[in-house]
XYZ file of C-alpha atoms in Angstrom:
194
model
C -17.735 12.202 2.992
C -20.960 11.720 4.564
C -24.069 11.366 2.944
C -25.712 14.822 1.926
C -29.457 15.572 3.331
C -32.077 16.137 0.482
C -32.344 19.916 1.147
C -28.386 20.184 0.550
C -28.447 18.092 -2.850
C -31.522 20.309 -3.771
C -29.232 23.413 -2.871
C -26.465 21.823 -5.146
C -28.661 21.145 -7.807
C -30.186 24.663 -8.127
C -26.486 26.360 -7.820
C -26.001 24.277 -10.917
C -29.184 24.646 -12.515
C -31.472 27.139 -11.207
C -34.184 26.148 -13.689
C -34.279 22.820 -11.721
C -37.699 21.961 -10.058
C -38.412 20.207 -6.854
C -39.645 16.869 -8.507
C -36.202 17.383 -10.290
C -34.100 17.896 -7.151
C -36.128 14.499 -5.416
C -34.932 12.409 -8.462
C -31.318 13.501 -8.111
C -31.391 12.483 -4.433
C -33.211 9.263 -4.963
C -30.684 8.376 -7.742
C -27.757 9.198 -5.589
C -29.017 8.731 -1.969
C -26.978 11.840 -1.119
C -23.881 10.263 -1.961
C -21.239 13.375 -2.922
C -19.405 11.345 -5.549
C -22.726 10.200 -7.257
C -24.239 13.708 -7.219
C -20.962 15.232 -8.431
C -21.086 13.167 -11.543
C -24.252 13.346 -11.770
C -24.730 17.148 -11.917
C -21.665 16.877 -14.123
C -23.325 14.326 -16.454
C -26.692 16.285 -16.544
C -24.905 19.445 -17.659
C -23.867 17.473 -20.575
C -26.764 15.621 -21.151
C -29.887 17.972 -20.559
C -32.564 15.034 -20.967
C -30.867 13.226 -18.254
C -30.793 9.851 -20.259
C -27.189 9.065 -18.715
C -27.520 10.102 -15.249
C -30.646 8.384 -14.562
C -29.746 5.013 -14.904
C -28.361 5.301 -11.460
C -24.953 4.753 -9.449
C -23.424 2.321 -11.857
C -23.643 4.433 -14.633
C -22.264 7.041 -13.430
C -19.182 4.972 -11.832
C -19.173 3.488 -15.654
C -19.355 6.995 -17.308
C -15.803 8.164 -15.157
C -13.857 4.736 -15.997
C -15.350 4.810 -19.418
C -12.774 7.592 -19.965
C -10.013 6.012 -19.850
C -7.965 4.033 -22.270
C -7.765 0.237 -22.091
C -4.478 0.084 -20.938
C -5.613 2.580 -18.252
C -8.016 0.479 -17.314
C -6.249 -2.382 -17.207
C -3.449 -1.127 -15.002
C -6.540 0.295 -12.737
C -7.729 -3.531 -12.359
C -4.587 -4.425 -10.871
C -4.275 -1.728 -8.487
C -7.901 -2.648 -7.653
C -7.189 -5.960 -6.394
C -4.096 -4.305 -4.510
C -6.631 -2.258 -2.723
C -7.563 1.214 -1.709
C -4.292 2.127 -1.904
C -1.130 1.022 -3.453
C 2.129 1.993 -4.781
C 3.222 2.230 -8.719
C 5.914 -0.444 -8.132
C 3.404 -3.286 -6.763
C 1.298 -2.259 -9.681
C 4.396 -2.840 -12.268
C 5.267 -5.741 -10.358
C 2.002 -8.086 -10.298
C 0.731 -6.789 -13.785
C 4.476 -7.402 -15.185
C 3.865 -3.857 -16.819
C 6.773 -1.801 -16.906
C 7.239 0.926 -14.441
C 7.006 3.706 -17.030
C 3.810 2.293 -18.878
C 2.229 2.367 -15.546
C 3.439 5.562 -14.761
C 1.302 7.016 -17.786
C -2.103 5.006 -16.941
C -2.053 6.440 -13.410
C -1.468 9.772 -14.962
C -4.058 9.126 -16.711
C -6.180 8.250 -13.730
C -4.886 11.276 -11.979
C -6.393 13.712 -14.645
C -9.675 11.853 -14.623
C -10.083 12.505 -10.888
C -10.419 8.281 -10.704
C -7.011 8.116 -8.155
C -5.664 10.817 -6.024
C -1.927 10.822 -4.957
C -1.019 10.439 -1.610
C 1.628 11.928 0.895
C 4.103 8.979 -0.146
C 5.786 9.627 -3.408
C 4.725 6.642 -5.957
C 1.846 5.628 -4.109
C -1.558 6.561 -4.977
C -5.261 5.985 -3.823
C -8.785 5.506 -5.462
C -10.726 8.907 -5.392
C -13.523 6.884 -3.865
C -14.065 3.157 -2.637
C -17.021 2.490 -5.184
C -14.661 3.306 -8.109
C -12.128 0.796 -6.718
C -14.927 -1.728 -6.210
C -16.809 -1.405 -9.540
C -12.930 -2.316 -11.485
C -12.684 -5.146 -8.605
C -16.081 -6.672 -8.908
C -16.387 -6.358 -12.917
C -13.165 -8.792 -13.220
C -13.941 -12.361 -14.043
C -13.477 -14.325 -10.984
C -10.648 -16.527 -12.419
C -8.606 -13.325 -13.803
C -9.427 -11.661 -10.265
C -7.746 -14.930 -8.485
C -4.684 -14.767 -10.896
C -4.131 -11.238 -9.968
C -4.265 -12.019 -6.213
C -2.040 -15.050 -6.824
C 0.729 -12.674 -8.565
C -0.031 -9.879 -5.918
C 0.500 -12.734 -2.842
C 3.579 -13.762 -4.661
C 4.753 -10.304 -4.851
C 3.975 -9.292 -1.034
C 5.775 -12.607 -0.227
C 8.842 -11.542 -1.867
C 8.706 -8.373 -0.430
C 8.388 -9.905 2.916
C 4.829 -8.748 3.253
C 3.400 -12.099 4.833
C 0.281 -10.614 6.027
C -0.159 -8.928 2.555
C 0.639 -12.351 1.137
C -1.670 -14.627 3.287
C -4.330 -12.249 2.322
C -4.014 -12.593 -1.215
C -2.881 -15.827 -1.832
C -6.388 -16.785 0.416
C -7.998 -14.677 -2.332
C -6.509 -16.287 -5.438
C -6.856 -19.518 -3.620
C -8.195 -21.255 -6.802
C -5.147 -19.949 -8.970
C -2.364 -21.357 -5.941
C -1.602 -24.609 -4.833
C -3.219 -24.734 -1.228
C 0.680 -26.142 0.192
C 1.712 -22.592 -0.441
C -0.837 -20.872 0.598
C -0.520 -22.673 4.083
C 3.215 -22.059 4.081
C 2.193 -17.864 3.532
C -0.238 -18.119 6.120
C 2.158 -20.006 8.376
C 5.126 -17.219 7.708
C 2.772 -14.411 8.144
C 1.154 -15.899 11.645
C 4.834 -16.147 12.346
C 6.116 -12.667 11.919
C 3.087 -11.369 13.891
C 4.308 -12.912 16.525
């Protein structure tokens, strides 16, 4: 969605909180920069927290509040999904994480309920509801953990014959992968593209 103009953010705020003044509308716009996800989350948090202490900490606080509603297991599953990209399949998450499909299904169901994920038209395929949610999970991973997950994602993609995806993940996980393996997969990806 495109960013909202200040007057649209103000109108939305007044619809939710008719008592809000122009200063509060300006503050909401400053914090959210008109990003619809942040406006929705700030209004949701503001409705619960009338002194505004939660949502005045900015976009990261909004994302952390949303992600904080997940169980540790659901969050771990979503971290693997974040490495796979904005869209991913349940089976890929299960294969890369080494978690059973049933447990992955439960975790993804929790994330769907929390509106962190949305289903796609393809059965078993999901998408982060906003790229910033995916990015927050991805960038919070320790570099060594991220590299290891990319390595496993690359190995899974190579085993599935998805050589371009395998090359991408193996390059991203280069610290966890022998260079020869990265070169082999990159060559196979190049050959498959011809």
